[in-house]
Short mmCIF file of C-alpha atoms and ligand atoms in Angstrom, two decimals:
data_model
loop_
_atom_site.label_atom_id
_atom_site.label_comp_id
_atom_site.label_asym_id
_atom_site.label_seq_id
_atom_site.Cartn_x
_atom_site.Cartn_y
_atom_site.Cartn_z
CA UNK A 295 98.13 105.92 126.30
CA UNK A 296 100.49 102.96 126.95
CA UNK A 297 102.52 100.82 125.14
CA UNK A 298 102.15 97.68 124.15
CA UNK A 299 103.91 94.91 122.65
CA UNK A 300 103.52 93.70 118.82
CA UNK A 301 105.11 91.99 115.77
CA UNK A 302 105.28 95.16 113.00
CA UNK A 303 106.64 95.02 109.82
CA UNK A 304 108.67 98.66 108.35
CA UNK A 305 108.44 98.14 104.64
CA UNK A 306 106.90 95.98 102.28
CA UNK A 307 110.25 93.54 101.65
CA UNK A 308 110.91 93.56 105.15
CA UNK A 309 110.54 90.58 107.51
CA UNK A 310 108.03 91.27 110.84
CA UNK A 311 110.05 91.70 114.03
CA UNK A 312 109.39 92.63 117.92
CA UNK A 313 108.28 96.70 118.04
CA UNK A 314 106.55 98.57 120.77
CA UNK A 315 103.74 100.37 119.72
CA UNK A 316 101.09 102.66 121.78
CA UNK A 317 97.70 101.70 122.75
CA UNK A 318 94.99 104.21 123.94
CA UNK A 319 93.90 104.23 127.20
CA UNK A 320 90.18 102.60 127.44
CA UNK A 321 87.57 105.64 127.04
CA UNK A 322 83.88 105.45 128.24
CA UNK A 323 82.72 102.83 126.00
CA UNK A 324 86.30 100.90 125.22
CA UNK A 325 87.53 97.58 126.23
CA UNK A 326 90.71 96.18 126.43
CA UNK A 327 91.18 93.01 125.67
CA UNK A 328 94.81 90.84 126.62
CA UNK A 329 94.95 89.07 123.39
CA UNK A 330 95.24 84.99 123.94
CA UNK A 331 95.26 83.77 120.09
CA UNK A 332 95.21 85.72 116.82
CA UNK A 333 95.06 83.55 113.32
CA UNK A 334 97.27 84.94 110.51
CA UNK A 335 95.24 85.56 107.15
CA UNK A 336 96.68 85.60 103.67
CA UNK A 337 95.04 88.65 103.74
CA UNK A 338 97.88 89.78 106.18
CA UNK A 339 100.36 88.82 103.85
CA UNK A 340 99.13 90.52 101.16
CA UNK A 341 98.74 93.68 103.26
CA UNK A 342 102.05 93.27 104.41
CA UNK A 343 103.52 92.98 101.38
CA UNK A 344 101.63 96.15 99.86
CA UNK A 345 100.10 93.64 97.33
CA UNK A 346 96.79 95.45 97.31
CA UNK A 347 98.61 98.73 96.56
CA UNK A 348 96.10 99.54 94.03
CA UNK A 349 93.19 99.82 96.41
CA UNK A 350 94.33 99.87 100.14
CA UNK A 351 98.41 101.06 99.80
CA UNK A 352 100.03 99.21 102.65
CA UNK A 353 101.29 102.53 105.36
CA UNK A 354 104.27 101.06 107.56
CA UNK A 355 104.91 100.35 110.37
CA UNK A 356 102.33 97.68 109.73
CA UNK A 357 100.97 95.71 112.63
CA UNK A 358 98.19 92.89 110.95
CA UNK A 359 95.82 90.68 112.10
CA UNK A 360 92.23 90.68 112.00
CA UNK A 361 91.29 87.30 114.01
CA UNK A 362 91.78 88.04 117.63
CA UNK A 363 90.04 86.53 120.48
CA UNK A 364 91.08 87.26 123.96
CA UNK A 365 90.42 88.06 127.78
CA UNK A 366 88.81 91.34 128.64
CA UNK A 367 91.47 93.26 131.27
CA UNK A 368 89.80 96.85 131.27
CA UNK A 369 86.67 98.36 130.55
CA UNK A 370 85.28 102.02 130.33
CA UNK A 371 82.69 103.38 132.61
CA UNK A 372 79.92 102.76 130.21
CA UNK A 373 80.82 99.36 129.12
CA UNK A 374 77.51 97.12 129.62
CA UNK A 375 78.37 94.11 127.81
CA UNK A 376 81.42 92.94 129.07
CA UNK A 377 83.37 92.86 132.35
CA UNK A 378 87.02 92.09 133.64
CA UNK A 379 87.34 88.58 133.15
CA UNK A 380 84.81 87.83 130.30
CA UNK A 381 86.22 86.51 126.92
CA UNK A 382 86.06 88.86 123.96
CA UNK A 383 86.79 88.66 119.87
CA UNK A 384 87.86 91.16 117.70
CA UNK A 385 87.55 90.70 114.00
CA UNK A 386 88.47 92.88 110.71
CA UNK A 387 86.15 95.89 111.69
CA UNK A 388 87.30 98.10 114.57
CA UNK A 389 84.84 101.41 113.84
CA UNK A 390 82.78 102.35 111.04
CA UNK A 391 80.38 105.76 111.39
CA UNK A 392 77.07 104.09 112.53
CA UNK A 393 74.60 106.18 110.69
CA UNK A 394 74.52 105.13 107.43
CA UNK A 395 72.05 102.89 105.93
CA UNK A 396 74.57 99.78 106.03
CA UNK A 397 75.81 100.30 109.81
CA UNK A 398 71.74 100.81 110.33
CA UNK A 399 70.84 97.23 108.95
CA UNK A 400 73.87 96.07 110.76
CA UNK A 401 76.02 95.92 107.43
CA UNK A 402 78.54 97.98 108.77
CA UNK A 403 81.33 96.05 106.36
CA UNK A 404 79.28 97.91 103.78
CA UNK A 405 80.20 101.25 105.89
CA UNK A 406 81.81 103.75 103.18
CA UNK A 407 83.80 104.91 106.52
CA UNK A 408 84.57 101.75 108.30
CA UNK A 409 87.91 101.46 110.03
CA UNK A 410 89.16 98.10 109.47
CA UNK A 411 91.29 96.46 112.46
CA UNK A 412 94.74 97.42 111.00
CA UNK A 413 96.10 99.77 108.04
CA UNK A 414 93.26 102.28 108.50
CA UNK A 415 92.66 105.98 109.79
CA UNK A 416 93.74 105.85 114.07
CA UNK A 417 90.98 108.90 114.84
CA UNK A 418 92.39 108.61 118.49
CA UNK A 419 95.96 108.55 117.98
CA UNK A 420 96.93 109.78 114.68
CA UNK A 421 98.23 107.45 112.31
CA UNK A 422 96.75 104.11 111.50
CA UNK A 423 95.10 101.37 113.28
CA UNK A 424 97.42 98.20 114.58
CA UNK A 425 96.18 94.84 114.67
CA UNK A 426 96.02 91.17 115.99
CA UNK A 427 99.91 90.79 116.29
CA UNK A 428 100.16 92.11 119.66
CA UNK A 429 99.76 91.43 123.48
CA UNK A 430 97.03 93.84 123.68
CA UNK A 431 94.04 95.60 121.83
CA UNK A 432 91.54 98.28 122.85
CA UNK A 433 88.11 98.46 120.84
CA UNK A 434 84.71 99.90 121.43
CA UNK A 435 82.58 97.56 122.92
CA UNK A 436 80.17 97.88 119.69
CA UNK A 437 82.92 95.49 117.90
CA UNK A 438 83.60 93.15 120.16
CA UNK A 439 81.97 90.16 119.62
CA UNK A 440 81.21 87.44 122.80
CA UNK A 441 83.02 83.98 122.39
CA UNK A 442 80.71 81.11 123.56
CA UNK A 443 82.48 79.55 126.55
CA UNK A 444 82.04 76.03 124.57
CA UNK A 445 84.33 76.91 121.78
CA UNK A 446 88.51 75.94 121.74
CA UNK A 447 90.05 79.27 121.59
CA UNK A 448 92.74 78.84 119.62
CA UNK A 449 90.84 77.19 116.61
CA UNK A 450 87.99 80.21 117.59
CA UNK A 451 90.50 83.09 116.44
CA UNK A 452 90.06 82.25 112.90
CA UNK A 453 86.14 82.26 113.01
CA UNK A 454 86.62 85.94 113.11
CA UNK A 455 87.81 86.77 109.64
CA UNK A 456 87.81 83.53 107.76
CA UNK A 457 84.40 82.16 109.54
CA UNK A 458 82.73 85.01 109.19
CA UNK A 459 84.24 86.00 105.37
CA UNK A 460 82.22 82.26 104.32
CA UNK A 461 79.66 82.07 106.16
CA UNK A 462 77.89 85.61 105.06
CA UNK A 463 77.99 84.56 101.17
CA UNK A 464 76.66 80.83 102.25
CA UNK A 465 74.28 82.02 104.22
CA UNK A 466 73.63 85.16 101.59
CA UNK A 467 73.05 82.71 98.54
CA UNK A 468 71.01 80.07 100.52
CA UNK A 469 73.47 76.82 100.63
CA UNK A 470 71.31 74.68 102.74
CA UNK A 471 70.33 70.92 102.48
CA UNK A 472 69.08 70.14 98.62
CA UNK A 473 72.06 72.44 97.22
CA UNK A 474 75.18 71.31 95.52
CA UNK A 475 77.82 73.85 97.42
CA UNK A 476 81.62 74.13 95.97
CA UNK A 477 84.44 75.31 97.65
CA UNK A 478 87.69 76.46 95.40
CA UNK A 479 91.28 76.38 97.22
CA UNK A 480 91.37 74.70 100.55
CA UNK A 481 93.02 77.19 102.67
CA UNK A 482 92.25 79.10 105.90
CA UNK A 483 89.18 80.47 104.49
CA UNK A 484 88.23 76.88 101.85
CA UNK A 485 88.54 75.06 104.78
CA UNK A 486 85.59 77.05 107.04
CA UNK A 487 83.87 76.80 103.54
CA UNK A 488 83.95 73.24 104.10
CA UNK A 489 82.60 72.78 107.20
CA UNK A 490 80.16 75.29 107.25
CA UNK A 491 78.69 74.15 104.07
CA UNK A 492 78.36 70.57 105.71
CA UNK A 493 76.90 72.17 108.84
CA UNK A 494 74.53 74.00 106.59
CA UNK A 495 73.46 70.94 105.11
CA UNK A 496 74.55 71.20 101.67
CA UNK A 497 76.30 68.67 99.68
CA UNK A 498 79.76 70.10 99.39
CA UNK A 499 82.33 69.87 96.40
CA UNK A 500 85.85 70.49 97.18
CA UNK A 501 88.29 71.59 94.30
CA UNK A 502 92.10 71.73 95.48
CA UNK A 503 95.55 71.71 93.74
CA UNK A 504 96.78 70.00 95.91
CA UNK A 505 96.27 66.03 95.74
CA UNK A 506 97.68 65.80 99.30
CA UNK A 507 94.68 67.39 100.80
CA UNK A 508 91.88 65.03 99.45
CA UNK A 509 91.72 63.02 102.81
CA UNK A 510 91.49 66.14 104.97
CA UNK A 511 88.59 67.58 102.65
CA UNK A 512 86.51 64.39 103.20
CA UNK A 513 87.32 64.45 107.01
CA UNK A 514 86.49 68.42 106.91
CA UNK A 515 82.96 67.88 105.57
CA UNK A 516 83.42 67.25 101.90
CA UNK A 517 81.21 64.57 100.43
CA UNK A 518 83.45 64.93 96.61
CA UNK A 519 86.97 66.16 95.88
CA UNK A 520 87.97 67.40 92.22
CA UNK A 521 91.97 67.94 91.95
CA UNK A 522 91.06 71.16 89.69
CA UNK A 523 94.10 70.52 87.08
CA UNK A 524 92.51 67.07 86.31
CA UNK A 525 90.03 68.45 83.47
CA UNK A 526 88.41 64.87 83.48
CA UNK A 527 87.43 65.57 86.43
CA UNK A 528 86.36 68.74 86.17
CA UNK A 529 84.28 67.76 83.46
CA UNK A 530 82.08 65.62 84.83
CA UNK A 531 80.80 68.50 87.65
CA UNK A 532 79.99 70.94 84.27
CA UNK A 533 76.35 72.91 85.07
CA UNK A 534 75.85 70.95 87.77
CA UNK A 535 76.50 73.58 91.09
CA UNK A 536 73.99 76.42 92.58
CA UNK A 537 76.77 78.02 94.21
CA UNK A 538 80.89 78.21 94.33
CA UNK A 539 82.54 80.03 96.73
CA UNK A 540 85.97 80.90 95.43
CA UNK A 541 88.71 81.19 98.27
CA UNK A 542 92.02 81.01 95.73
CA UNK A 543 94.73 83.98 96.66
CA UNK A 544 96.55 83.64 93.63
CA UNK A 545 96.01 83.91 89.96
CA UNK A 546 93.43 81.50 88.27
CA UNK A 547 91.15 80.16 86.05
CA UNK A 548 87.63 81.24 87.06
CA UNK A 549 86.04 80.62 83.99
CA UNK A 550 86.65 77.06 84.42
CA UNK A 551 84.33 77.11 87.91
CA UNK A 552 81.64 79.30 86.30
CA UNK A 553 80.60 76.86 83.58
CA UNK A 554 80.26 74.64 86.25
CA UNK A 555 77.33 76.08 87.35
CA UNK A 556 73.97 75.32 86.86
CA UNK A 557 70.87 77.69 85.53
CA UNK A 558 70.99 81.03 87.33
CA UNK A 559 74.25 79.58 89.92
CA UNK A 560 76.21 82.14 91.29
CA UNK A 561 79.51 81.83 91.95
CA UNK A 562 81.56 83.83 94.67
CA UNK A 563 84.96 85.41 94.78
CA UNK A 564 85.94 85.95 98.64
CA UNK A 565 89.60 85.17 97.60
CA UNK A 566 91.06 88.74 96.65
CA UNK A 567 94.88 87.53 94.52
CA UNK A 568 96.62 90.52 93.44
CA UNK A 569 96.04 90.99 89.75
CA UNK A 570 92.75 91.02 87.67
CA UNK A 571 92.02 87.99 86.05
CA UNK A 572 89.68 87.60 82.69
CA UNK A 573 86.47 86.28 82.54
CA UNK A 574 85.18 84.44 79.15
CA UNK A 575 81.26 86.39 78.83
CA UNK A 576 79.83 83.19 77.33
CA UNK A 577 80.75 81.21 80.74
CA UNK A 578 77.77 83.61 82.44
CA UNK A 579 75.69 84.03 79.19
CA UNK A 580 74.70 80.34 78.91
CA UNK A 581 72.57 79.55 82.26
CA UNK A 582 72.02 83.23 83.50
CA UNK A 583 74.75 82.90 85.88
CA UNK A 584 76.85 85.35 88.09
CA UNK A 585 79.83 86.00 89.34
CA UNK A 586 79.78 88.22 92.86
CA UNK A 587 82.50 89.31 95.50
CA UNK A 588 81.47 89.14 99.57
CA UNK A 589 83.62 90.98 101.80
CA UNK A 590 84.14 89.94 105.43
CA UNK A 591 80.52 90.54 107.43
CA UNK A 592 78.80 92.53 109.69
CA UNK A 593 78.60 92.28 113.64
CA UNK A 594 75.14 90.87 114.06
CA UNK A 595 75.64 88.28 111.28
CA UNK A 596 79.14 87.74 112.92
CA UNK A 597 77.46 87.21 116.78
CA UNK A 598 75.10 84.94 114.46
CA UNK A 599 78.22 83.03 113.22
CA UNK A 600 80.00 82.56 116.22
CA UNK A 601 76.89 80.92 117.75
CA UNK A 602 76.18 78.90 115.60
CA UNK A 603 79.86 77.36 115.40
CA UNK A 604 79.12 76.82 119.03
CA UNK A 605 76.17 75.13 118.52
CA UNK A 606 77.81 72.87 115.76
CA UNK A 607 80.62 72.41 117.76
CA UNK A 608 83.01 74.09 114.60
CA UNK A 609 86.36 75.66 114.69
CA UNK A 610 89.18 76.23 112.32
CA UNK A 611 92.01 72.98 112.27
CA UNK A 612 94.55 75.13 113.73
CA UNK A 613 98.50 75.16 113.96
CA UNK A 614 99.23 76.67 116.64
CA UNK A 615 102.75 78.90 116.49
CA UNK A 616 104.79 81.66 119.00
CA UNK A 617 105.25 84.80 117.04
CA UNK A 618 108.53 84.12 116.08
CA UNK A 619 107.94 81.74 113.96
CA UNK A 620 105.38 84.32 111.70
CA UNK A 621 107.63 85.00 108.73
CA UNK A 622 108.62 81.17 108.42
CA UNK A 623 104.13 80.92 108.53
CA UNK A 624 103.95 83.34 105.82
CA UNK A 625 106.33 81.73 103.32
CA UNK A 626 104.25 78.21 104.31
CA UNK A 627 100.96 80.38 103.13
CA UNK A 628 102.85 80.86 99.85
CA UNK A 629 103.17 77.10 99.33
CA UNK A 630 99.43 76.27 100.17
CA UNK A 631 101.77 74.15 103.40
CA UNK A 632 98.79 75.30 106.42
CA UNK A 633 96.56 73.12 107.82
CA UNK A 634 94.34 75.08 107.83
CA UNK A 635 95.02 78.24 109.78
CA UNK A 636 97.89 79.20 111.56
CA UNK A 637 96.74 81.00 115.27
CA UNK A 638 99.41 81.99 117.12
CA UNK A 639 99.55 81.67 120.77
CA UNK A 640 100.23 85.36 121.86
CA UNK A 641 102.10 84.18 125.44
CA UNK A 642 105.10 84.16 122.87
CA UNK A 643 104.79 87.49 122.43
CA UNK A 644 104.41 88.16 126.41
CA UNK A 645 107.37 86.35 127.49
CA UNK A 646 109.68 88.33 125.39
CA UNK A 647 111.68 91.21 126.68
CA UNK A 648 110.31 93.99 125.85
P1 NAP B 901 95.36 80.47 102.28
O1 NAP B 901 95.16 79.84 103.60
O2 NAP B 901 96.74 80.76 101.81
O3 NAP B 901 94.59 79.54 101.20
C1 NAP B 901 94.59 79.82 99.83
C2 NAP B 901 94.39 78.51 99.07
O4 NAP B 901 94.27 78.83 97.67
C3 NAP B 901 95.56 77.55 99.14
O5 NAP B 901 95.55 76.75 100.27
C4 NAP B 901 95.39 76.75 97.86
O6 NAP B 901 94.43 75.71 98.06
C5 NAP B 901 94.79 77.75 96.90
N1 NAP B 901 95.82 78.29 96.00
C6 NAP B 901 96.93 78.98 96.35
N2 NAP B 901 97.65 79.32 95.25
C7 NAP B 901 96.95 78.84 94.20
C8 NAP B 901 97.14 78.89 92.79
N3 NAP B 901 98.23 79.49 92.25
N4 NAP B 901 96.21 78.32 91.98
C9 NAP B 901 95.12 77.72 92.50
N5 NAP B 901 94.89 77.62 93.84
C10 NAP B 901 95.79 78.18 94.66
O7 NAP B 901 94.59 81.88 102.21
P2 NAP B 901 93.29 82.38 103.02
O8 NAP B 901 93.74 83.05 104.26
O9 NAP B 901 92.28 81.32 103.04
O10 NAP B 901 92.81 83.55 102.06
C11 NAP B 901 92.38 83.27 100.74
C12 NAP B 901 92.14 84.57 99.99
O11 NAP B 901 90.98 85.21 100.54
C13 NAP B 901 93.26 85.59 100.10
O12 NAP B 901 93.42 86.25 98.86
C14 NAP B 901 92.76 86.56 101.15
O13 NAP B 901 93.32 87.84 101.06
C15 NAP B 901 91.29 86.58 100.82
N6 NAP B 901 90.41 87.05 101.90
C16 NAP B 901 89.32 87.75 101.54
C17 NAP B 901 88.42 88.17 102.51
C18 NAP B 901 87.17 88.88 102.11
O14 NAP B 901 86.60 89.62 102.92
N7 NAP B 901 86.68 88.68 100.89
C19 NAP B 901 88.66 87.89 103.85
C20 NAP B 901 89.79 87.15 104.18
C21 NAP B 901 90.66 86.73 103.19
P3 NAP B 901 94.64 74.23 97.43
O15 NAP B 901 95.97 73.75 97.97
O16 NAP B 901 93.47 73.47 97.96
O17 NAP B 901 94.61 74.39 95.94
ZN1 ZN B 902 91.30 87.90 107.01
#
């Protein structure tokens, strides 16, 4: 075991500040990995913040982040895919229990006992697991992904939750060239919507609230923008889509994107806000159409991603921060103020005192 350093935050109204937390010791089939970038999530903030009480109560200290890409320091004695030196990526899965059917078809964010990167069951060292927001990780070698030596690293750290979190439904509902794709809420995750849509081929739809962004959605990939509160505009896009992908993290309308699908469209939620919302029956009755959640993806499919943003030459439009400036990030995620991720450059974290 050793320490390490990290950005935790003690209670759900508390800000995130420097902590030292403990690491374990690389075993047989571990590596350890100094971490170079992480991306913040609103998915962090919402975990932080013990929004998703309901379903995954927040247990403090609480070290997030789930988009980690880095440079492999140690590995154990049976580590074959990696070496000291080699570039490695950590996403939102850190374990899961490799023998059920999902893990089997490599599904393993299916896994009914998957340990997610932070807030989950620590099997080696009691307590829970601790994320991104740190100077260093250690993870079997089974979910750590390889980083194509092509690929900017800083924009490459978001790949890992928000790539990966849009690509598997894309990919899952076939958006490819012929389909009319739309992307809800350009954030983090909208904007990898975006431009793997466009890399996919599709013809991609971008609704935002915010007028400001209509420029960056047509540079990102977009071929339309709808501001959403214009119902003119809306309007004229009604049963018209064979797939949304819906990326919002607050409260919304949804019914107003599901009548603007076509027969048998599906539309997407990968955007998880805090409450339930209602959904009006007759927007799915008319046109056979369906409304499905996606969670995150599995390790082949997220290999598969990774490579293929190398081979498109795709990464996230980063802002790149030092840690300190994390809690000033998350009220900017509140605002819908990031273009389009935030990764923060984990030297920050190095140079402080411990
Ligand atoms: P983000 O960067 O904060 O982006 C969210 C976007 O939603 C905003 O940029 C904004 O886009 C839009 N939005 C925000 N408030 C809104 C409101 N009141 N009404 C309508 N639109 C609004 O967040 P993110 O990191 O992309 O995450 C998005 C959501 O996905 C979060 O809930 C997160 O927890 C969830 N998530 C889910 C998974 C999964 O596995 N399913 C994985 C990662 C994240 P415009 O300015 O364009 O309107
Ligand atoms: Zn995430």
């Amino acid at each position: 075991m050793y320490n390490a350093k990290a950005y935790s935050a003690s209670g759900a109204a508390s800000p995130l500040a420097s902590a030292k937390i403990a690491r374990r010791d690389p075993a047989d089939h571990d590596v350890q990995i100094e971490i170079l970038f992480c991306g913040i999530c609103h998915s962090d903030l919402h975990q932080v913040r013990n929004e998703w009480s309901g379903v995954m109560p927040t247990v403090y200290p609480c070290v997030p982040g789930h988009e980690i890409v880095g440079r492999v320091t140690r590995v154990g004695s049976a580590v074959a895919k990696f070496k000291p030196g080699d570039l490695g990526a950590v996403g939102c899965l850190v374990d899961s229990d490799r023998t059920c059917p999902n893990c089997q078809a490599g599904l393993e964010q299916f896994c009914p006992n998957m340990i997610l990167t932070y807030n989950s069951p620590d099997k080696h060292l009691g307590g829970v697991t601790y994320g991104g927001y740190s100077d260093s990780i250690v993870v079997d070698e089974r979910f750590v992904l390889r980083v194509p030596p092509s690929l900017d690293l800083a924009g490459t750290a978001p790949l890992l939750c928000a790539g990966i979190t849009t690509y598997s439904p894309l990919r899952h509902w076939g958006v490819t060239k012929g389909k009319k794709a739309g992307v809800v809420g350009l954030g983090g995750l909208g904007h990898m919507g975006v431009k793997l849509a466009h890399a996919l081929g599709a013809h991609v739809v971008v609704f935002t609230t915010s007028p400001g962004k209509k420029e960056d959605a047509l540079r990102l990939g977009a071929d339309e923008v709808v501001v959403s509160r214009d119902a003119n505009q809306m309007r004229k896009h009604v049963g018209s889509f064979d797939f949304i992908l819906d990326a919002v993290s607050a409260e919304h309308d949804v019914s107003a994107y599901i009548q603007l699908l076509g027969r048998d469209g599906n539309m997407t939620l990968v955007g998880a806000p805090e409450k339930p919302f209602p959904v009006a029956a007759f927007s799915l009755i008319f046109g056979r159409r369906s409304l499905s959640g996606s969670p995150i993806g599995g390790l082949p499919e997220t290999q598969e991603m990774l490579d293929f943003c190398a081979a498109h030459n795709v990464t996230a439009d980063v802002e790149v921060i030092p840690i300190q400036k994390v809690n000033e990030a998350y009220e900017r995620l509140l605002r819908s103020d990031v273009k389009y991720r935030f990764s923060i450059d984990m030297a920050s974290l190095r140079d402080t005192r411990p």
